[in-house]
mmCIF file of C-alpha atoms in Angstrom:
data_model
loop_
_atom_site.group_PDB
_atom_site.id
_atom_site.type_symbol
_atom_site.label_atom_id
_atom_site.label_comp_id
_atom_site.label_asym_id
_atom_site.label_seq_id
_atom_site.Cartn_x
_atom_site.Cartn_y
_atom_site.Cartn_z
ATOM 1 C CA MET A 12 -0.283 -0.190 -0.566
ATOM 2 C CA THR A 13 1.493 3.408 -0.925
ATOM 3 C CA ASP A 14 1.684 6.441 1.450
ATOM 4 C CA HIS A 15 -2.165 7.604 2.416
ATOM 5 C CA ARG A 16 -4.182 10.239 1.327
ATOM 6 C CA PRO A 17 -5.338 13.308 3.320
ATOM 7 C CA PHE A 18 -9.266 12.493 3.570
ATOM 8 C CA GLY A 19 -10.056 16.151 2.597
ATOM 9 C CA ARG A 20 -9.479 19.074 5.147
ATOM 10 C CA THR A 21 -10.033 16.954 8.326
ATOM 11 C CA GLY A 22 -6.483 15.650 8.351
ATOM 12 C CA VAL A 23 -7.272 12.193 8.847
ATOM 13 C CA LYS A 24 -5.533 9.943 6.386
ATOM 14 C CA VAL A 25 -6.671 6.910 3.763
ATOM 15 C CA SER A 26 -5.701 4.116 1.951
ATOM 16 C CA PRO A 27 -6.560 4.790 -1.859
ATOM 17 C CA LEU A 28 -7.736 1.996 -1.654
ATOM 18 C CA CYS A 29 -11.109 1.496 -0.222
ATOM 19 C CA LEU A 30 -13.104 -1.590 0.913
ATOM 20 C CA GLY A 31 -15.916 -1.752 -0.606
ATOM 21 C CA THR A 32 -18.271 -4.565 1.119
ATOM 22 C CA MET A 33 -21.754 -4.017 -0.957
ATOM 23 C CA MET A 34 -21.085 -8.142 -1.860
ATOM 24 C CA PHE A 35 -20.611 -9.510 1.653
ATOM 25 C CA GLY A 36 -23.404 -10.842 2.209
ATOM 26 C CA ALA A 37 -26.962 -12.184 0.834
ATOM 27 C CA ARG A 38 -26.440 -10.117 -2.461
ATOM 28 C CA GLY A 39 -23.173 -11.751 -3.090
ATOM 29 C CA ASN A 40 -20.920 -14.294 -0.669
ATOM 30 C CA GLN A 41 -22.979 -15.797 1.846
ATOM 31 C CA ASP A 42 -20.542 -17.475 4.319
ATOM 32 C CA HIS A 43 -19.629 -15.038 6.730
ATOM 33 C CA SER A 44 -16.843 -15.654 8.608
ATOM 34 C CA ASP A 45 -15.131 -15.907 3.934
ATOM 35 C CA SER A 46 -16.050 -12.578 4.152
ATOM 36 C CA VAL A 47 -14.405 -11.450 7.708
ATOM 37 C CA ARG A 48 -11.437 -13.365 6.008
ATOM 38 C CA ILE A 49 -11.581 -10.816 3.003
ATOM 39 C CA ILE A 50 -11.778 -7.940 5.633
ATOM 40 C CA HIS A 51 -8.994 -8.859 6.723
ATOM 41 C CA ARG A 52 -6.762 -9.574 4.283
ATOM 42 C CA ALA A 53 -7.559 -6.105 2.827
ATOM 43 C CA LEU A 54 -6.348 -4.700 6.815
ATOM 44 C CA ASP A 55 -3.419 -6.745 6.731
ATOM 45 C CA ALA A 56 -2.648 -5.274 3.119
ATOM 46 C CA GLY A 57 -2.337 -2.144 4.110
ATOM 47 C CA ILE A 58 -5.895 -0.940 3.072
ATOM 48 C CA ASN A 59 -7.565 1.452 6.733
ATOM 49 C CA PHE A 60 -10.536 2.521 4.897
ATOM 50 C CA VAL A 61 -13.954 0.469 4.407
ATOM 51 C CA ASP A 62 -17.197 1.305 3.555
ATOM 52 C CA THR A 63 -20.647 -0.074 3.724
ATOM 53 C CA ALA A 64 -24.036 0.605 3.761
ATOM 54 C CA ASP A 65 -27.170 -0.507 5.778
ATOM 55 C CA VAL A 66 -29.686 -1.221 2.722
ATOM 56 C CA TYR A 67 -25.736 -3.409 2.071
ATOM 57 C CA SER A 68 -28.231 -7.471 2.122
ATOM 58 C CA ALA A 69 -30.261 -5.489 4.102
ATOM 59 C CA GLY A 70 -27.914 -4.480 7.106
ATOM 60 C CA GLU A 71 -26.465 -7.680 6.828
ATOM 61 C CA SER A 72 -22.876 -6.112 5.446
ATOM 62 C CA GLU A 73 -22.603 -3.961 8.272
ATOM 63 C CA THR A 74 -22.888 -7.050 10.483
ATOM 64 C CA ILE A 75 -20.787 -9.036 9.259
ATOM 65 C CA VAL A 76 -17.917 -6.115 9.069
ATOM 66 C CA GLY A 77 -18.603 -5.769 12.588
ATOM 67 C CA LYS A 78 -17.398 -9.080 13.399
ATOM 68 C CA ALA A 79 -14.100 -8.396 10.816
ATOM 69 C CA LEU A 80 -13.834 -5.558 13.322
ATOM 70 C CA ALA A 81 -14.334 -6.708 16.701
ATOM 71 C CA GLY A 82 -11.477 -7.843 19.027
ATOM 72 C CA GLY A 83 -9.158 -4.530 18.480
ATOM 73 C CA ARG A 84 -9.423 -3.471 14.656
ATOM 74 C CA ARG A 85 -12.030 -1.146 14.958
ATOM 75 C CA ASP A 86 -9.624 2.135 16.424
ATOM 76 C CA ASN A 87 -7.047 1.696 12.623
ATOM 77 C CA VAL A 88 -10.353 1.557 10.617
ATOM 78 C CA VAL A 89 -12.172 4.760 8.811
ATOM 79 C CA LEU A 90 -15.313 3.252 8.614
ATOM 80 C CA ALA A 91 -18.114 4.917 6.800
ATOM 81 C CA THR A 92 -21.132 3.956 6.087
ATOM 82 C CA LYS A 93 -24.724 5.138 4.611
ATOM 83 C CA VAL A 94 -28.796 6.021 5.337
ATOM 84 C CA HIS A 95 -31.041 6.529 2.592
ATOM 85 C CA GLY A 96 -32.139 3.617 1.083
ATOM 86 C CA SER A 97 -35.483 1.690 1.636
ATOM 87 C CA LEU A 98 -35.307 -1.082 5.332
ATOM 88 C CA GLY A 99 -38.726 -2.014 5.493
ATOM 89 C CA ASN A 100 -42.331 -1.264 4.274
ATOM 90 C CA ASP A 101 -43.213 1.485 6.319
ATOM 91 C CA PRO A 102 -42.661 4.661 3.721
ATOM 92 C CA ASN A 103 -41.049 6.155 6.672
ATOM 93 C CA GLU A 104 -38.277 3.867 6.880
ATOM 94 C CA GLN A 105 -36.223 5.419 3.859
ATOM 95 C CA GLY A 106 -35.343 8.817 3.033
ATOM 96 C CA ASN A 107 -33.281 12.050 4.724
ATOM 97 C CA SER A 108 -35.527 12.669 7.382
ATOM 98 C CA ARG A 109 -34.605 13.195 10.952
ATOM 99 C CA ARG A 110 -36.522 10.821 11.793
ATOM 100 C CA TRP A 111 -35.393 8.220 9.706
ATOM 101 C CA ILE A 112 -31.938 9.342 10.374
ATOM 102 C CA ILE A 113 -32.004 9.681 14.149
ATOM 103 C CA ARG A 114 -33.678 6.028 14.343
ATOM 104 C CA GLU A 115 -31.726 4.901 11.893
ATOM 105 C CA VAL A 116 -27.796 5.949 13.006
ATOM 106 C CA GLU A 117 -28.719 3.870 15.942
ATOM 107 C CA SER A 118 -29.345 0.719 13.984
ATOM 108 C CA SER A 119 -26.534 0.428 12.551
ATOM 109 C CA LEU A 120 -24.087 1.530 15.354
ATOM 110 C CA ARG A 121 -25.417 -1.728 16.774
ATOM 111 C CA ARG A 122 -24.792 -3.935 13.633
ATOM 112 C CA LEU A 123 -21.857 -3.119 13.104
ATOM 113 C CA GLY A 124 -20.206 -3.549 17.072
ATOM 114 C CA THR A 125 -19.141 0.328 17.813
ATOM 115 C CA ASP A 126 -19.697 3.422 19.513
ATOM 116 C CA TRP A 127 -19.105 5.223 16.257
ATOM 117 C CA ILE A 128 -19.130 6.212 12.790
ATOM 118 C CA ASP A 129 -15.827 8.130 10.994
ATOM 119 C CA LEU A 130 -17.802 8.604 7.745
ATOM 120 C CA TYR A 131 -21.990 8.901 7.932
ATOM 121 C CA GLN A 132 -23.094 8.953 4.658
ATOM 122 C CA VAL A 133 -26.175 10.175 2.573
ATOM 123 C CA HIS A 134 -27.091 7.381 0.383
ATOM 124 C CA ARG A 135 -28.991 10.114 -2.659
ATOM 125 C CA PRO A 136 -30.622 12.989 -2.444
ATOM 126 C CA GLU A 137 -33.895 13.565 -1.851
ATOM 127 C CA PRO A 138 -35.129 16.704 -3.890
ATOM 128 C CA GLY A 139 -38.296 16.485 -1.937
ATOM 129 C CA THR A 140 -36.226 16.572 2.114
ATOM 130 C CA ASP A 141 -35.120 20.484 2.911
ATOM 131 C CA PHE A 142 -31.255 19.006 3.275
ATOM 132 C CA ASP A 143 -31.362 21.655 6.434
ATOM 133 C CA GLU A 144 -33.757 18.984 7.896
ATOM 134 C CA THR A 145 -30.779 15.526 6.585
ATOM 135 C CA LEU A 146 -27.749 17.875 8.168
ATOM 136 C CA GLY A 147 -29.381 19.747 10.527
ATOM 137 C CA ALA A 148 -30.001 15.852 12.825
ATOM 138 C CA LEU A 149 -26.801 14.868 11.327
ATOM 139 C CA THR A 150 -24.803 18.069 12.905
ATOM 140 C CA ASP A 151 -27.251 16.903 16.341
ATOM 141 C CA LEU A 152 -25.266 13.082 15.316
ATOM 142 C CA VAL A 153 -21.755 14.235 15.416
ATOM 143 C CA ARG A 154 -22.346 16.672 18.652
ATOM 144 C CA GLN A 155 -22.867 13.290 20.048
ATOM 145 C CA GLY A 156 -20.831 11.805 19.224
ATOM 146 C CA LYS A 157 -22.174 9.030 17.901
ATOM 147 C CA ILE A 158 -20.634 10.014 13.577
ATOM 148 C CA ARG A 159 -17.285 11.887 13.312
ATOM 149 C CA TYR A 160 -17.861 13.351 10.129
ATOM 150 C CA ILE A 161 -20.842 13.822 7.186
ATOM 151 C CA GLY A 162 -20.582 13.122 3.554
ATOM 152 C CA THR A 163 -22.440 12.629 0.618
ATOM 153 C CA SER A 164 -22.815 9.895 -2.494
ATOM 154 C CA THR A 165 -23.998 10.770 -6.565
ATOM 155 C CA PHE A 166 -24.838 14.408 -5.203
ATOM 156 C CA GLU A 167 -25.114 16.646 -8.356
ATOM 157 C CA PRO A 168 -23.094 20.249 -8.226
ATOM 158 C CA SER A 169 -25.291 22.448 -7.327
ATOM 159 C CA ALA A 170 -26.558 20.135 -4.125
ATOM 160 C CA ILE A 171 -23.025 19.910 -3.320
ATOM 161 C CA VAL A 172 -22.255 22.907 -3.431
ATOM 162 C CA GLU A 173 -25.780 23.761 -1.080
ATOM 163 C CA GLY A 174 -24.616 21.739 0.991
ATOM 164 C CA GLN A 175 -21.983 24.203 1.671
ATOM 165 C CA TRP A 176 -24.125 27.285 2.293
ATOM 166 C CA ILE A 177 -26.725 25.671 4.095
ATOM 167 C CA ALA A 178 -23.525 25.070 6.518
ATOM 168 C CA GLU A 179 -22.576 27.745 6.371
ATOM 169 C CA ARG A 180 -25.133 29.855 7.029
ATOM 170 C CA ARG A 181 -27.107 28.363 9.154
ATOM 171 C CA GLY A 182 -23.940 26.548 11.061
ATOM 172 C CA ARG A 183 -23.945 23.536 10.721
ATOM 173 C CA GLU A 184 -21.380 20.738 10.459
ATOM 174 C CA ARG A 185 -20.247 20.377 6.644
ATOM 175 C CA VAL A 186 -20.303 17.921 4.263
ATOM 176 C CA VAL A 187 -17.001 16.429 3.852
ATOM 177 C CA ALA A 188 -16.329 13.825 1.544
ATOM 178 C CA GLU A 189 -18.840 12.999 -1.585
ATOM 179 C CA GLN A 190 -18.551 9.533 -3.016
ATOM 180 C CA PRO A 191 -19.912 9.358 -6.609
ATOM 181 C CA PRO A 192 -19.684 6.952 -9.437
ATOM 182 C CA TYR A 193 -16.611 7.167 -11.872
ATOM 183 C CA SER A 194 -14.506 4.584 -14.021
ATOM 184 C CA LEU A 195 -12.344 4.423 -17.571
ATOM 185 C CA LEU A 196 -16.535 3.762 -19.173
ATOM 186 C CA ALA A 197 -18.255 6.446 -16.592
ATOM 187 C CA ARG A 198 -15.894 10.420 -16.811
ATOM 188 C CA GLY A 199 -18.743 12.286 -16.465
ATOM 189 C CA ILE A 200 -17.911 13.561 -12.462
ATOM 190 C CA GLU A 201 -15.096 15.542 -14.566
ATOM 191 C CA ARG A 202 -17.089 18.403 -15.237
ATOM 192 C CA GLU A 203 -18.401 19.712 -12.458
ATOM 193 C CA VAL A 204 -17.970 17.147 -9.653
ATOM 194 C CA LEU A 205 -14.672 16.607 -9.080
ATOM 195 C CA PRO A 206 -14.045 20.408 -9.929
ATOM 196 C CA VAL A 207 -16.983 21.235 -6.809
ATOM 197 C CA ALA A 208 -14.848 18.935 -4.869
ATOM 198 C CA GLN A 209 -11.524 20.400 -5.031
ATOM 199 C CA ARG A 210 -13.078 24.468 -4.765
ATOM 200 C CA TYR A 211 -14.472 22.586 -1.338
ATOM 201 C CA GLY A 212 -11.908 21.049 -0.053
ATOM 202 C CA LEU A 213 -13.818 17.867 0.065
ATOM 203 C CA ALA A 214 -12.827 14.150 -0.490
ATOM 204 C CA VAL A 215 -13.836 11.879 -2.955
ATOM 205 C CA LEU A 216 -14.195 8.261 -2.125
ATOM 206 C CA SER A 217 -14.605 7.192 -5.703
ATOM 207 C CA TRP A 218 -17.771 3.783 -6.229
ATOM 208 C CA SER A 219 -17.983 1.704 -9.230
ATOM 209 C CA PRO A 220 -14.255 1.881 -10.836
ATOM 210 C CA LEU A 221 -14.258 -1.064 -12.395
ATOM 211 C CA ALA A 222 -17.677 -0.174 -13.701
ATOM 212 C CA GLY A 223 -19.834 -2.311 -12.187
ATOM 213 C CA GLY A 224 -17.902 -4.935 -13.731
ATOM 214 C CA TRP A 225 -17.456 -4.016 -17.117
ATOM 215 C CA LEU A 226 -14.175 -3.428 -16.888
ATOM 216 C CA SER A 227 -12.791 -6.767 -14.940
ATOM 217 C CA GLY A 228 -11.778 -8.156 -18.460
ATOM 218 C CA SER A 229 -14.734 -10.002 -18.698
ATOM 219 C CA TYR A 230 -16.705 -8.411 -20.680
ATOM 220 C CA ARG A 231 -15.242 -8.972 -24.159
ATOM 221 C CA ARG A 232 -15.860 -8.567 -27.498
ATOM 222 C CA GLY A 233 -16.795 -12.483 -29.169
ATOM 223 C CA ALA A 234 -17.391 -13.794 -25.479
ATOM 224 C CA ALA A 235 -20.898 -15.191 -23.954
ATOM 225 C CA GLN A 236 -22.723 -12.939 -21.429
ATOM 226 C CA PRO A 237 -20.529 -12.961 -18.616
ATOM 227 C CA ASP A 238 -22.507 -14.422 -14.700
ATOM 228 C CA SER A 239 -23.352 -12.321 -12.085
ATOM 229 C CA SER A 240 -25.974 -11.489 -9.306
ATOM 230 C CA ARG A 241 -25.723 -7.481 -10.384
ATOM 231 C CA ALA A 242 -26.078 -8.544 -14.518
ATOM 232 C CA ALA A 243 -29.311 -9.999 -12.745
ATOM 233 C CA ARG A 244 -31.067 -7.577 -10.826
ATOM 234 C CA GLN A 245 -29.966 -4.966 -13.832
ATOM 235 C CA ALA A 246 -29.505 -6.725 -17.012
ATOM 236 C CA GLU A 247 -30.332 -3.557 -18.708
ATOM 237 C CA ARG A 248 -27.460 -2.368 -17.754
ATOM 238 C CA PHE A 249 -25.220 -5.185 -17.860
ATOM 239 C CA ASP A 250 -26.675 -7.293 -21.289
ATOM 240 C CA ILE A 251 -24.024 -7.010 -24.280
ATOM 241 C CA THR A 252 -26.564 -7.343 -26.949
ATOM 242 C CA ALA A 253 -28.431 -4.255 -26.009
ATOM 243 C CA PRO A 254 -27.887 -1.388 -28.617
ATOM 244 C CA GLU A 255 -27.528 0.976 -25.562
ATOM 245 C CA ASN A 256 -23.942 -0.802 -24.482
ATOM 246 C CA ALA A 257 -22.306 -0.754 -27.210
ATOM 247 C CA ALA A 258 -19.959 1.663 -26.961
ATOM 248 C CA LYS A 259 -19.328 0.776 -23.465
ATOM 249 C CA LEU A 260 -18.370 -3.160 -25.490
ATOM 250 C CA ASP A 261 -16.814 -1.298 -27.525
ATOM 251 C CA ALA A 262 -14.634 0.683 -25.201
ATOM 252 C CA ALA A 263 -13.894 -1.763 -22.613
ATOM 253 C CA GLU A 264 -11.762 -4.414 -25.918
ATOM 254 C CA ALA A 265 -10.108 -1.052 -26.240
ATOM 255 C CA LEU A 266 -9.275 -0.583 -22.619
ATOM 256 C CA ALA A 267 -7.769 -4.012 -22.799
ATOM 257 C CA GLN A 268 -5.815 -4.099 -25.544
ATOM 258 C CA LEU A 269 -3.994 -0.960 -24.316
ATOM 259 C CA ALA A 270 -3.489 -2.590 -21.313
ATOM 260 C CA ASP A 271 -2.403 -5.207 -22.358
ATOM 261 C CA GLU A 272 0.019 -3.305 -24.552
ATOM 262 C CA ALA A 273 0.893 -1.620 -21.290
ATOM 263 C CA GLY A 274 1.858 -4.418 -19.165
ATOM 264 C CA LEU A 275 -0.717 -4.260 -16.740
ATOM 265 C CA THR A 276 -4.059 -5.598 -16.579
ATOM 266 C CA LEU A 277 -7.709 -4.260 -17.469
ATOM 267 C CA VAL A 278 -7.961 -4.143 -13.810
ATOM 268 C CA GLN A 279 -5.052 -2.856 -12.942
ATOM 269 C CA LEU A 280 -5.601 0.438 -15.890
ATOM 270 C CA ALA A 281 -9.128 1.582 -14.383
ATOM 271 C CA LEU A 282 -7.952 1.140 -10.918
ATOM 272 C CA SER A 283 -4.547 3.346 -11.239
ATOM 273 C CA PHE A 284 -6.121 5.027 -13.891
ATOM 274 C CA VAL A 285 -9.378 6.617 -10.927
ATOM 275 C CA LEU A 286 -6.144 7.121 -8.361
ATOM 276 C CA GLU A 287 -4.817 9.772 -11.112
ATOM 277 C CA HIS A 288 -7.084 12.427 -10.942
ATOM 278 C CA PRO A 289 -6.079 14.741 -8.573
ATOM 279 C CA ALA A 290 -9.497 15.568 -6.706
ATOM 280 C CA VAL A 291 -9.810 11.583 -5.989
ATOM 281 C CA THR A 292 -9.342 10.610 -2.695
ATOM 282 C CA SER A 293 -9.721 6.550 -2.476
ATOM 283 C CA ALA A 294 -11.276 4.805 -4.857
ATOM 284 C CA ILE A 295 -14.005 1.654 -3.390
ATOM 285 C CA ILE A 296 -12.777 -1.924 -4.607
ATOM 286 C CA GLY A 297 -15.466 -4.250 -4.002
ATOM 287 C CA PRO A 298 -14.244 -7.949 -4.202
ATOM 288 C CA ARG A 299 -16.429 -10.504 -3.153
ATOM 289 C CA THR A 300 -13.647 -13.622 -3.134
ATOM 290 C CA PHE A 301 -9.805 -14.000 -2.268
ATOM 291 C CA GLU A 302 -9.247 -13.758 -5.866
ATOM 292 C CA GLN A 303 -11.037 -10.441 -6.873
ATOM 293 C CA LEU A 304 -9.272 -9.051 -3.839
ATOM 294 C CA GLU A 305 -5.430 -9.669 -4.568
ATOM 295 C CA SER A 306 -6.060 -8.636 -8.236
ATOM 296 C CA GLN A 307 -7.527 -5.324 -7.365
ATOM 297 C CA LEU A 308 -4.524 -5.148 -3.882
ATOM 298 C CA GLY A 309 -1.200 -3.400 -5.278
ATOM 299 C CA ALA A 310 -2.969 -0.648 -8.431
ATOM 300 C CA ASP A 311 -2.466 1.678 -6.005
ATOM 301 C CA ARG A 312 1.841 1.922 -6.756
ATOM 302 C CA ILE A 313 1.382 2.235 -10.806
ATOM 303 C CA ARG A 314 1.123 5.208 -12.037
ATOM 304 C CA LEU A 315 0.512 5.440 -15.608
ATOM 305 C CA THR A 316 2.542 7.043 -18.366
ATOM 306 C CA GLN A 317 1.112 9.940 -20.295
ATOM 307 C CA ASP A 318 1.370 8.073 -23.543
ATOM 308 C CA VAL A 319 -1.058 5.296 -21.801
ATOM 309 C CA LEU A 320 -3.254 7.950 -20.090
ATOM 310 C CA ASP A 321 -3.497 9.952 -23.822
ATOM 311 C CA ARG A 322 -4.359 7.146 -25.295
ATOM 312 C CA ILE A 323 -7.365 6.380 -23.181
ATOM 313 C CA ASP A 324 -8.859 9.856 -23.750
ATOM 314 C CA LYS A 325 -9.227 9.205 -27.214
ATOM 315 C CA ILE A 326 -10.900 5.958 -26.088
ATOM 316 C CA VAL A 327 -13.327 7.983 -24.059
ATOM 317 C CA PRO A 328 -13.501 11.916 -24.041
ATOM 318 C CA PRO A 329 -13.151 13.642 -21.154
ATOM 319 C CA GLY A 330 -15.785 14.036 -19.106
ATOM 320 C CA THR A 331 -18.316 11.478 -20.644
ATOM 321 C CA ASN A 332 -20.944 9.123 -20.144
ATOM 322 C CA LEU A 333 -20.960 6.400 -22.708
ATOM 323 C CA SER A 334 -23.803 4.898 -20.853
ATOM 324 C CA ALA A 335 -26.367 7.362 -18.837
ATOM 325 C CA GLN A 336 -27.293 4.475 -16.783
ATOM 326 C CA ASP A 337 -23.885 5.076 -14.833
ATOM 327 C CA ALA A 338 -24.453 7.680 -13.161
ATOM 328 C CA GLY A 339 -26.564 6.606 -10.417
ATOM 329 C CA TYR A 340 -28.118 8.937 -9.745
ATOM 330 C CA THR A 341 -30.951 10.493 -12.297
ATOM 331 C CA PRO A 342 -32.410 14.219 -10.690
ATOM 332 C CA PRO A 343 -36.674 14.335 -10.622
ATOM 333 C CA ALA A 344 -35.942 17.508 -13.934
ATOM 334 C CA ILE A 345 -34.940 15.128 -15.898
ATOM 335 C CA GLY A 346 -36.902 11.293 -15.386
ATOM 336 C CA GLU A 347 -39.590 13.261 -14.795
ATOM 337 C CA ALA A 348 -41.424 14.459 -17.371
ATOM 338 C CA ALA A 349 -43.626 16.836 -15.139
ATOM 339 C CA LEU A 350 -41.082 18.355 -14.420
ATOM 340 C CA ARG A 351 -40.080 19.374 -18.200
ATOM 341 C CA ARG A 352 -43.850 20.253 -18.995
ATOM 342 C CA ARG A 353 -46.210 23.022 -19.185
ATOM 343 C CA PRO A 354 -49.488 21.673 -17.099
ATOM 344 C CA ARG A 355 -52.083 20.853 -19.590
ATOM 345 C CA SER A 356 -55.666 23.463 -18.699
#
């Protein structure tokens, strides 16, 4: 593991690779003991940053992380989790309201087996909820010592700026980190999200640096459709025969050839590319198996040459998302037709 990086302006230092745990539990590796061993291997390799969420396998991922950090490992780990997604049939068991946040943080603390969460993140925006309501609840949790820092995930640039404005004008704790999707195939955040994060001194931990598996090396022209639980859940995003995915398949093929010429695996190329951007603090890796973890460890020690970076820019131009589905969030102003059309009399 290379030198740790500053986590924004907090004074905290984190590893360039962050261990994501979405694939531990019912939606991935269902063997708790095996998942714990994978987490321990990552920690032993120098990773000190672990990211999870309450909705990952309905809390099971947090429970597994709690098991892995028991016995003295907790103090040396920067632990992040998230709140927002639905965890029940009750309409109030989700979202960004004070009511839900104050209740759900207690459940996360219990599952994680800890007294505090280092980074508590709002998993997605919720335009119908005043963000001051959300920040007010999170500020109270910081002052109670239950969380240390506040983060967001997949927020639009304007929402990131609004959060900073609210904190300054209304005396709230400041959001210190943003977690956006970023990969060789999804470079849209280079336009505004990353520059805004730099302007306000936010840490950036990018999710899906392997583009949901498109950059694992399995998606190649002429190959069979890779079998994965993620593809089963989101067939339209991962179907290699779908016309809307043709650009991603072409790019994955070209990038795989570039990686081979550079003496790298496609996984190494993908991760080192994300870590090359000066605004990125950590790239979240999400292994399900030991083999997947081992294939990703060490990518933070690779520096891509200017020639390789220039060739990447020709394959996927800077600021480009090859598929709108990879943006991670569709603002209501785009996704809801009623917001784009004048009402009929």
